[in-house]
mmCIF file of C-alpha atoms in Angstrom:
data_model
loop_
_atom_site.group_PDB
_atom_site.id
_atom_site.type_symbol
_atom_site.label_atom_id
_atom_site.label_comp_id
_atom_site.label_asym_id
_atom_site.label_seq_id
_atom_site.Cartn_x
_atom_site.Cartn_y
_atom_site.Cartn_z
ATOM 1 C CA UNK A 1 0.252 15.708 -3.618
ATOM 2 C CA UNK A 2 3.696 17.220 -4.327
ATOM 3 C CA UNK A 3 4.259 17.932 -0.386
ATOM 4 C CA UNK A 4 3.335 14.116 0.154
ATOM 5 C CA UNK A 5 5.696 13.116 -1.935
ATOM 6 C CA UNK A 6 8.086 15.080 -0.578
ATOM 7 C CA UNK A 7 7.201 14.048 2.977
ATOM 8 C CA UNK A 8 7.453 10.191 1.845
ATOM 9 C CA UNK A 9 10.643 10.588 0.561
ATOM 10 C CA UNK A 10 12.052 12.201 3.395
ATOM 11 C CA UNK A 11 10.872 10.083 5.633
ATOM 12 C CA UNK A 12 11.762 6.864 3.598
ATOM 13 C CA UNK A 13 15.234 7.849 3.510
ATOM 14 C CA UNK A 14 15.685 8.588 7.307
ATOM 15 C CA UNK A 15 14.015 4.944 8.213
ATOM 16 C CA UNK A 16 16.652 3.667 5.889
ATOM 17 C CA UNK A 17 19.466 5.445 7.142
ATOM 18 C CA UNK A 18 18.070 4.130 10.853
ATOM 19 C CA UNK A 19 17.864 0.796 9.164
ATOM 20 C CA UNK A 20 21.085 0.555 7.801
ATOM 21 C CA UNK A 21 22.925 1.889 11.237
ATOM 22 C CA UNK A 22 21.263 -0.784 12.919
ATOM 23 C CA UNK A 23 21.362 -4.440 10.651
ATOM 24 C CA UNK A 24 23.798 -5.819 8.220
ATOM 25 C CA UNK A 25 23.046 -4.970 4.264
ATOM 26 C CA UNK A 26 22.380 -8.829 4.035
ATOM 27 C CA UNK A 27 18.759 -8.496 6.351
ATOM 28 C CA UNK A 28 18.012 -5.817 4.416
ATOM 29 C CA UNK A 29 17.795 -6.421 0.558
ATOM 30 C CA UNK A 30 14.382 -6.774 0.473
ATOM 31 C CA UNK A 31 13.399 -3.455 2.427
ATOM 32 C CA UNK A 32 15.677 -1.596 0.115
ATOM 33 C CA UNK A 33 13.250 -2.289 -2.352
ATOM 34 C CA UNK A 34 10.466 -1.305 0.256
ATOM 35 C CA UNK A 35 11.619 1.775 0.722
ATOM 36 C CA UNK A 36 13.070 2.879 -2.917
ATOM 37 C CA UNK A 37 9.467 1.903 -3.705
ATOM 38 C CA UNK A 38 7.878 4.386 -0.492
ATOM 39 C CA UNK A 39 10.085 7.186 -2.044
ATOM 40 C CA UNK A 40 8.758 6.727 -5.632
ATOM 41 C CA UNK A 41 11.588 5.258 -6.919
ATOM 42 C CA UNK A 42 10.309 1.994 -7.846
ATOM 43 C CA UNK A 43 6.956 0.096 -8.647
ATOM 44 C CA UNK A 44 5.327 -2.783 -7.959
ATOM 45 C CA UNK A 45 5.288 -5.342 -10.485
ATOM 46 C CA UNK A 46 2.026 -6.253 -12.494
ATOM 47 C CA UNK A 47 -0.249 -8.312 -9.820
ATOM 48 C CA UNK A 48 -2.325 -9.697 -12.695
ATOM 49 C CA UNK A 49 -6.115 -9.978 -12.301
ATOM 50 C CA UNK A 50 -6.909 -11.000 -9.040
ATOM 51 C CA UNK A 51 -4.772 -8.852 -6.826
ATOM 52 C CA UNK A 52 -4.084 -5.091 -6.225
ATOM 53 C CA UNK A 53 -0.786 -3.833 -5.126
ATOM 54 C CA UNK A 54 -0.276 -0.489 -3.052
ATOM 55 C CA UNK A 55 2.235 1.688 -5.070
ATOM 56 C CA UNK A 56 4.125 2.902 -2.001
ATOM 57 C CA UNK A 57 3.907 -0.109 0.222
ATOM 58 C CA UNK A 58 5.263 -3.416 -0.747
ATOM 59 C CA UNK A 59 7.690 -5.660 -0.469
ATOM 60 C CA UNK A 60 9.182 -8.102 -2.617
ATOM 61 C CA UNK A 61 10.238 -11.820 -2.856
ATOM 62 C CA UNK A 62 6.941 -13.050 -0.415
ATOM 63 C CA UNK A 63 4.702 -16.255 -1.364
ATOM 64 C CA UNK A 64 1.659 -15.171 -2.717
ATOM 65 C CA UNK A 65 -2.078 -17.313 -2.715
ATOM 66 C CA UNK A 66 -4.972 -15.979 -1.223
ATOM 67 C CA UNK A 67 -5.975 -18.436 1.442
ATOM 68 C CA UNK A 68 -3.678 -19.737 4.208
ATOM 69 C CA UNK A 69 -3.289 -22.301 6.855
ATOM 70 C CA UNK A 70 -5.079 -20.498 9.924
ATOM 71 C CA UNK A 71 -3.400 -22.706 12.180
ATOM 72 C CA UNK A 72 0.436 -21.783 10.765
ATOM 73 C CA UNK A 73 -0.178 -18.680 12.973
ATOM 74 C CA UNK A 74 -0.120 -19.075 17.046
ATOM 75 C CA UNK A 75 -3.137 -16.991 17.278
ATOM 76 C CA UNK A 76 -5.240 -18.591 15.826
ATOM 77 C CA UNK A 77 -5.094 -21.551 18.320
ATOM 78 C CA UNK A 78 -5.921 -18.866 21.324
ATOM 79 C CA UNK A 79 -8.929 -17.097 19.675
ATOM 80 C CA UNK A 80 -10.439 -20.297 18.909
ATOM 81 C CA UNK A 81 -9.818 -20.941 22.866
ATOM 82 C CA UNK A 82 -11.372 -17.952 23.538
ATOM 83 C CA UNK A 83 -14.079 -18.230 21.230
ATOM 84 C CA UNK A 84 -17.141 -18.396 23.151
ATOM 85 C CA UNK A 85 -16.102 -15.026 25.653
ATOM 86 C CA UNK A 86 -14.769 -13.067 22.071
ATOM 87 C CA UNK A 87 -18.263 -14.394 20.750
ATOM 88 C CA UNK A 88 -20.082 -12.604 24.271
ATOM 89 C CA UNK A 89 -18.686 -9.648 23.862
ATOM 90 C CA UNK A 90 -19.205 -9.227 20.212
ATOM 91 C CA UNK A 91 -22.842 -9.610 21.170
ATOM 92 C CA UNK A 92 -22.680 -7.285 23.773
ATOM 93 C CA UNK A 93 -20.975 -4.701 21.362
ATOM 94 C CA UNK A 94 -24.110 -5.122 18.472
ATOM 95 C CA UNK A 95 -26.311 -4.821 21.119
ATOM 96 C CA UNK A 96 -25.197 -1.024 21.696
ATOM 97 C CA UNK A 97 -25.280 0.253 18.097
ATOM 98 C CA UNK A 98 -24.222 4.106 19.675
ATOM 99 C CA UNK A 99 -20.250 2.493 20.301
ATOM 100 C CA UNK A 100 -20.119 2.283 15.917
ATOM 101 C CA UNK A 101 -21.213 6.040 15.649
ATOM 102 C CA UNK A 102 -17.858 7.631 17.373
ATOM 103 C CA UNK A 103 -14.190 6.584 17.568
ATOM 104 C CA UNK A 104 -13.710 3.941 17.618
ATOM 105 C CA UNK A 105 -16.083 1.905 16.105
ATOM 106 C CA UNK A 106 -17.320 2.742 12.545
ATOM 107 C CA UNK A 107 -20.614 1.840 10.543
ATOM 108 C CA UNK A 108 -21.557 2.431 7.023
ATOM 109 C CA UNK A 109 -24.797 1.559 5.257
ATOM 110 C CA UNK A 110 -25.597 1.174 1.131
ATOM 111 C CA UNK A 111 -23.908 4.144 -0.224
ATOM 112 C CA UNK A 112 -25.991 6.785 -1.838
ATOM 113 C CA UNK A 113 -23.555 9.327 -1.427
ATOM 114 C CA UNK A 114 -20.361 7.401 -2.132
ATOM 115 C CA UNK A 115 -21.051 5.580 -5.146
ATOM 116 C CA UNK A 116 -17.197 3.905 -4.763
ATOM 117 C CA UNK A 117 -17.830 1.968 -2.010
ATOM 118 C CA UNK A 118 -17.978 -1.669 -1.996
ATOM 119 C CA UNK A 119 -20.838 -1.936 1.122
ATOM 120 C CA UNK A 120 -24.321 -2.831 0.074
ATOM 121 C CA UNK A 121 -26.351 -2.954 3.127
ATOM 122 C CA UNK A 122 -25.275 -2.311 6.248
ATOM 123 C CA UNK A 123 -21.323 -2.668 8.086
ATOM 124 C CA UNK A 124 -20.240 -1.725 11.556
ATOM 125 C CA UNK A 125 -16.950 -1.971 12.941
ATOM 126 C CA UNK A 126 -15.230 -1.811 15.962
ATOM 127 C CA UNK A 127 -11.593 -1.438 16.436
ATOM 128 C CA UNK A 128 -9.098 -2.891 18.493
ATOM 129 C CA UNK A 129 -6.162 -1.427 16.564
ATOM 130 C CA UNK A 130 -6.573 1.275 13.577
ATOM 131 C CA UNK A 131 -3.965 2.747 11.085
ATOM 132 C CA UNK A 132 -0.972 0.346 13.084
ATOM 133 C CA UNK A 133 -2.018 1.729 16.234
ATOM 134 C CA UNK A 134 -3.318 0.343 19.056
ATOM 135 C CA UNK A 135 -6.802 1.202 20.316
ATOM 136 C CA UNK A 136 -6.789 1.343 24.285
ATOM 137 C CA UNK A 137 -10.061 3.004 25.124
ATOM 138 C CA UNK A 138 -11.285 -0.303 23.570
ATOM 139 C CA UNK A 139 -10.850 -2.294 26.875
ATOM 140 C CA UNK A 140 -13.965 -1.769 28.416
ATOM 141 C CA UNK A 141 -15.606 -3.319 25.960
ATOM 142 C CA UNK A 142 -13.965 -6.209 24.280
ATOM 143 C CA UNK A 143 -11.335 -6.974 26.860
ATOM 144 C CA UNK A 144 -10.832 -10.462 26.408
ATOM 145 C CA UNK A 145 -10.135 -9.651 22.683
ATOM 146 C CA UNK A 146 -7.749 -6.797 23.184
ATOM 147 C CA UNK A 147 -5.606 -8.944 26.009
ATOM 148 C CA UNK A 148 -5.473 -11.938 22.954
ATOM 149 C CA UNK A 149 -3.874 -9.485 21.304
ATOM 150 C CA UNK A 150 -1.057 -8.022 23.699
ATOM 151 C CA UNK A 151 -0.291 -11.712 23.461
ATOM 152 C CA UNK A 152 0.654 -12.169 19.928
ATOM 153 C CA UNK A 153 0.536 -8.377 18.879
ATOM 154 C CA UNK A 154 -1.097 -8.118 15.073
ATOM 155 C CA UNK A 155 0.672 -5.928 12.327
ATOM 156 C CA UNK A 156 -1.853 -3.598 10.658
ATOM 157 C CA UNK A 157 -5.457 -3.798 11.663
ATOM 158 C CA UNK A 158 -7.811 -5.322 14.005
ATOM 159 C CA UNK A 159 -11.595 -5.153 14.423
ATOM 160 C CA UNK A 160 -15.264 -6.758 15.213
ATOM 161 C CA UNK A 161 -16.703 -6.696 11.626
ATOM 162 C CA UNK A 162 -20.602 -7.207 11.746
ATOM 163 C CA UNK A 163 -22.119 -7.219 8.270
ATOM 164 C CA UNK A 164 -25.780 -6.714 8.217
ATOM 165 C CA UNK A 165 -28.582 -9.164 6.892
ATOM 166 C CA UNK A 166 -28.717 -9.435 3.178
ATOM 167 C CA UNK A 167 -26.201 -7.168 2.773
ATOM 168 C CA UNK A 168 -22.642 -7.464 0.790
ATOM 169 C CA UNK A 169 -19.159 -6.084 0.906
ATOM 170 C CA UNK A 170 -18.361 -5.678 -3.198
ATOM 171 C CA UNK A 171 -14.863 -7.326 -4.212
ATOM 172 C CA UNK A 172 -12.363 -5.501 -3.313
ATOM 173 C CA UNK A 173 -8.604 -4.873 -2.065
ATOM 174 C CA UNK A 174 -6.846 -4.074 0.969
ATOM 175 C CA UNK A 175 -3.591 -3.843 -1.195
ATOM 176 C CA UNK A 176 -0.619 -4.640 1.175
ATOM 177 C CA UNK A 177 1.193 -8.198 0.461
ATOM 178 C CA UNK A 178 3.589 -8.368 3.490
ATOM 179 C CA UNK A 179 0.040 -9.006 5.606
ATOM 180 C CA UNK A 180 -1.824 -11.827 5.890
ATOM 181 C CA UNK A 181 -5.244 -11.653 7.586
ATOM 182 C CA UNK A 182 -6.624 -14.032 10.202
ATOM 183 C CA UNK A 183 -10.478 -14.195 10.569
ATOM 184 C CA UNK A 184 -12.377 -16.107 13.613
ATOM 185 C CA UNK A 185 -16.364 -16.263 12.689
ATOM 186 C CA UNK A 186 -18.091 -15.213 15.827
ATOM 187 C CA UNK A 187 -21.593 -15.806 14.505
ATOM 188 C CA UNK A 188 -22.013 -16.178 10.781
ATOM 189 C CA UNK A 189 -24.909 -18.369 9.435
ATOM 190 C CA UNK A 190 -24.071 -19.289 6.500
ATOM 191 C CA UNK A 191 -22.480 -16.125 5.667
ATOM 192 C CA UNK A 192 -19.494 -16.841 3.042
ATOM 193 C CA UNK A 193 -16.464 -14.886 1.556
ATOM 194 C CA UNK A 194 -14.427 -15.264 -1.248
ATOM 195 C CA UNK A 195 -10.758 -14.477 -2.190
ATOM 196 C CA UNK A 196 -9.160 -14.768 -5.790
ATOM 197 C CA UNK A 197 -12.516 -16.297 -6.873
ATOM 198 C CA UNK A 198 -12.101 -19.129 -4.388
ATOM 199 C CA UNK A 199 -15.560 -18.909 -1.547
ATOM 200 C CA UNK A 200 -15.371 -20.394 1.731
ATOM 201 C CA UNK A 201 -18.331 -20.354 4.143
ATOM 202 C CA UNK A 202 -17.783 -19.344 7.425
ATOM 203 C CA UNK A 203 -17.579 -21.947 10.452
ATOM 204 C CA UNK A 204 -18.488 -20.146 14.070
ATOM 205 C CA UNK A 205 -15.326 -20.761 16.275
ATOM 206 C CA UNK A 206 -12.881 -22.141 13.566
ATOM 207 C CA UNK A 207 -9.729 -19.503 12.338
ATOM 208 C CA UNK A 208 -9.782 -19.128 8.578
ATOM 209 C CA UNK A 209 -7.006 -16.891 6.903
ATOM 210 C CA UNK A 210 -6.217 -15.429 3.546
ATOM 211 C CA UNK A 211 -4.365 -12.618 1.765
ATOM 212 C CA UNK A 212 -6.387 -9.472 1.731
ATOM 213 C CA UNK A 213 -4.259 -7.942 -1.260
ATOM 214 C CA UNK A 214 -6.298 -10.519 -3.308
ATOM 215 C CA UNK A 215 -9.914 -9.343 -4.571
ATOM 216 C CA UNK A 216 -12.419 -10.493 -2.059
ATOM 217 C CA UNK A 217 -16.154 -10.652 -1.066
ATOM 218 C CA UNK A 218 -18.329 -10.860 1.967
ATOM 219 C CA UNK A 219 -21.789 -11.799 1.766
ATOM 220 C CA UNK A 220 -24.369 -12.203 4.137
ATOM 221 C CA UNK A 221 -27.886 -13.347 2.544
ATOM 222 C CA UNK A 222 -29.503 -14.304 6.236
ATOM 223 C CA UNK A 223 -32.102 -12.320 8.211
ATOM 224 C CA UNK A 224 -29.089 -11.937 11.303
ATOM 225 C CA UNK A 225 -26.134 -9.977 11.421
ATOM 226 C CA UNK A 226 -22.781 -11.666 10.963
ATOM 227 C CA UNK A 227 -20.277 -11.244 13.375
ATOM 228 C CA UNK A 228 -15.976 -11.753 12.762
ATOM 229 C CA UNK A 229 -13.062 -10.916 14.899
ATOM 230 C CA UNK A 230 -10.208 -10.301 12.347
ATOM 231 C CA UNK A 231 -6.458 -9.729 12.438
ATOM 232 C CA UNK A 232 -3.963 -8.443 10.369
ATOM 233 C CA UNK A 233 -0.785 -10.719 10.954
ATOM 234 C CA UNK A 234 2.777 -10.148 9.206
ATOM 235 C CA UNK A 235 3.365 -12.361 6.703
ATOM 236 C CA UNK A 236 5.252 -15.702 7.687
ATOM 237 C CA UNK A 237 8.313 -15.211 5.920
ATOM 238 C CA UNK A 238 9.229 -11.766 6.636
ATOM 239 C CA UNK A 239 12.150 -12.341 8.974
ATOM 240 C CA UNK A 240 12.279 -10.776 12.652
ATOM 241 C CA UNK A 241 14.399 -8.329 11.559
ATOM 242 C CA UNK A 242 11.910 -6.985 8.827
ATOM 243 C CA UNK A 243 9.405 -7.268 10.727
ATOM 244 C CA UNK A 244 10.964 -5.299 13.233
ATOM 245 C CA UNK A 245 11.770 -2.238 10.637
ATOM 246 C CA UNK A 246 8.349 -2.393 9.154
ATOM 247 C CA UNK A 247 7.268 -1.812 12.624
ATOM 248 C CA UNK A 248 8.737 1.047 12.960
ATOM 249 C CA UNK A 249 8.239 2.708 9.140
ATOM 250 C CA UNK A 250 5.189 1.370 8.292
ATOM 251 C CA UNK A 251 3.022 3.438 10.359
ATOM 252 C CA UNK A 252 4.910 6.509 9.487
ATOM 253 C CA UNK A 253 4.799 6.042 5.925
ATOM 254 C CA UNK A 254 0.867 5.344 6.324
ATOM 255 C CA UNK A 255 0.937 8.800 8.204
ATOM 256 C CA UNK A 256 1.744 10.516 5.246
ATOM 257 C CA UNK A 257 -0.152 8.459 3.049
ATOM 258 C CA UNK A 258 -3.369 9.239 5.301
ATOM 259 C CA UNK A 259 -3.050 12.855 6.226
ATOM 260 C CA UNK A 260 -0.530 14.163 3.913
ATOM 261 C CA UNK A 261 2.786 15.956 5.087
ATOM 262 C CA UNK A 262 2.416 17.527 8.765
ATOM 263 C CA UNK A 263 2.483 21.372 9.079
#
C-alpha cells in the first residue's frame, strides 16, 4: 500500500504539472482539488447516507441527485434509434454464454465464496469499454453498439449487463461523482432499479440515467433474463477542459489504484 501511495502521488503531481503547462489556473481550480485529493492530500467531504465517495477520485463543486434527464445527454437520443439492432445483438450475445467466461465479457453467480458481493443470482457482462479503455476485440459481436459509441465516446465504463431471473444486484456504489450513467433497457420485464431509495421500472427502448455514486439496486423477479446497454457519461457540468484532463489522468490514476505501482 505504501508503494501505491507513492505511485499516486507521483503520478498526480506530473498530470498537474502537464495540466498547469497547458490551461490557465482559472480552468483548473476544481482539478487542483482532484488531484491534491489523488495524492492523499485531501478528502472527500461526508456524502451522508445515500452516497459513497471514492477517497482518491473526486471532484468538487458538481450537482448531485441520483436520477437525471436521459435525454440532457446526445446519446441517449441515438441508442434509443438504435434500439431494436442494440436489442439483436444483445440477444445474440446471451445466446452464447462461452463470450462471459473470457475477456471480455464477465459473469458471476450467488456468491458462496465472496460473501462481499452484492450479486444474488446470476450476472453476465460484456464490455465495450473496461477500466477507461476501450474494448476493440468487441466488434464482432456488438458492432452496432461499439460504433454508437465512437460517436459520442463514454467516460468510464460501458457494457451489456444481463441479470438473471429472480436474481438481485444488493445496493451498492460505484463511488465516482464526476460520472453520470446512462442506461437503455434492452429487454427487462418488469425488472426495476433503484437509486437513493427512489425505484424506477425499466421501459424496453427508453434511456433512463442516474448517478451511480448513489446506493442502488437491480432486481429482476421474472422467469427471463434482463438485458441493459449502459454508459458511463461525464458529468454535464464538467467543462471541456476538465473533461479533457480527466481524460488523460483518470485512467492512470485508476492504474495504480487497480494494480498497484508498476515494477
Amino acid at each position: 500500500m505504501r508503494d501505491q501511495a507513492r505511485e499516486l502521488k507521483r503520478s498526480a503531481d506530473a498530470l498537474w504539472a502537464e495540466s498547469c503547462a497547458r490551461y490557465p489556473g482559472s480552468e483548473l481550480e476544481r482539478l487542483e482539488v482532484f488531484f491534491a485529493v489523488a495524492r492523499g492530500e485531501a478528502t472527500p467531504p461526508d456524502p451522508g447516507p445515500q452516497r459513497a465517495l471514492h477517497s482518491r477520485l473526486y471532484v468538487p463543486g458538481l450537482t448531485e441527485r441520483p436520477w437525471w434527464d436521459a435525454h440532457a445527454f446526445p446519446l441517449a437520443r441515438r441508442l434509443e434509434s438504435r434500439f431494436p439492432l442494440i436489442r439483436e445483438e444483445a440477444v445474440r450475445l446471451l445466446s452464447k454464454p462461452w463470450v462471459f467466461r473470457s475477456h471480455p465479457g464477465r459473469s458471476g453467480s450467488s456468491p458462496a465464496k465472496d460473501p462481499q458481493s452484492p450479486l444474488e443470482g446470476e450476472w453476465r457482462g460484456y464490455y465495450l469499454q473496461r477500466h477507461l479503455r476501450r474494448v476493440p476485440s468487441t466488434a464482432a459481436e456488438a458492432p452496432v453498439a461499439l460504433r454508437t459509441l465512437d460517436e459520442v465516446p463514454p467516460a468510464r465504463e460501458a457494457l451489456m449487463s444481463f441479470l438473471g431471473p429472480h436474481s438481485r444486484i444488493k445496493e451498492h456504489s460505484d463511488k465516482v461523482n464526476f460520472v453520470v450513467t446512462l442506461y437503455l433497457p434492452l429487454f427487462s420485464d418488469g425488472a426495476w432499479i433503484s437509486f437513493g431509495g427512489q425505484r424506477r421500472t425499466w421501459i424496453d427502448g427508453r434511456c433512463m440515467a442516474a448517478d451511480s455514486s448513489y446506493y442502488h439496486e437491480s432486481v429482476n423477479t421474472s422467469d427471463v433474463w434482463r438485458g441493459l446497454m449502459l454508459v458511463d457519461l461525464w458529468h454535464p457540468e464538467l467543462s471541456e477542459i476538465e473533461r479533457t484532463v480527466l481524460e488523460r489522468a483518470v485512467p492512470r490514476l485508476n492504474d495504480v489504484l487497480l494494480w498497484g505501482a508498476p515494477n
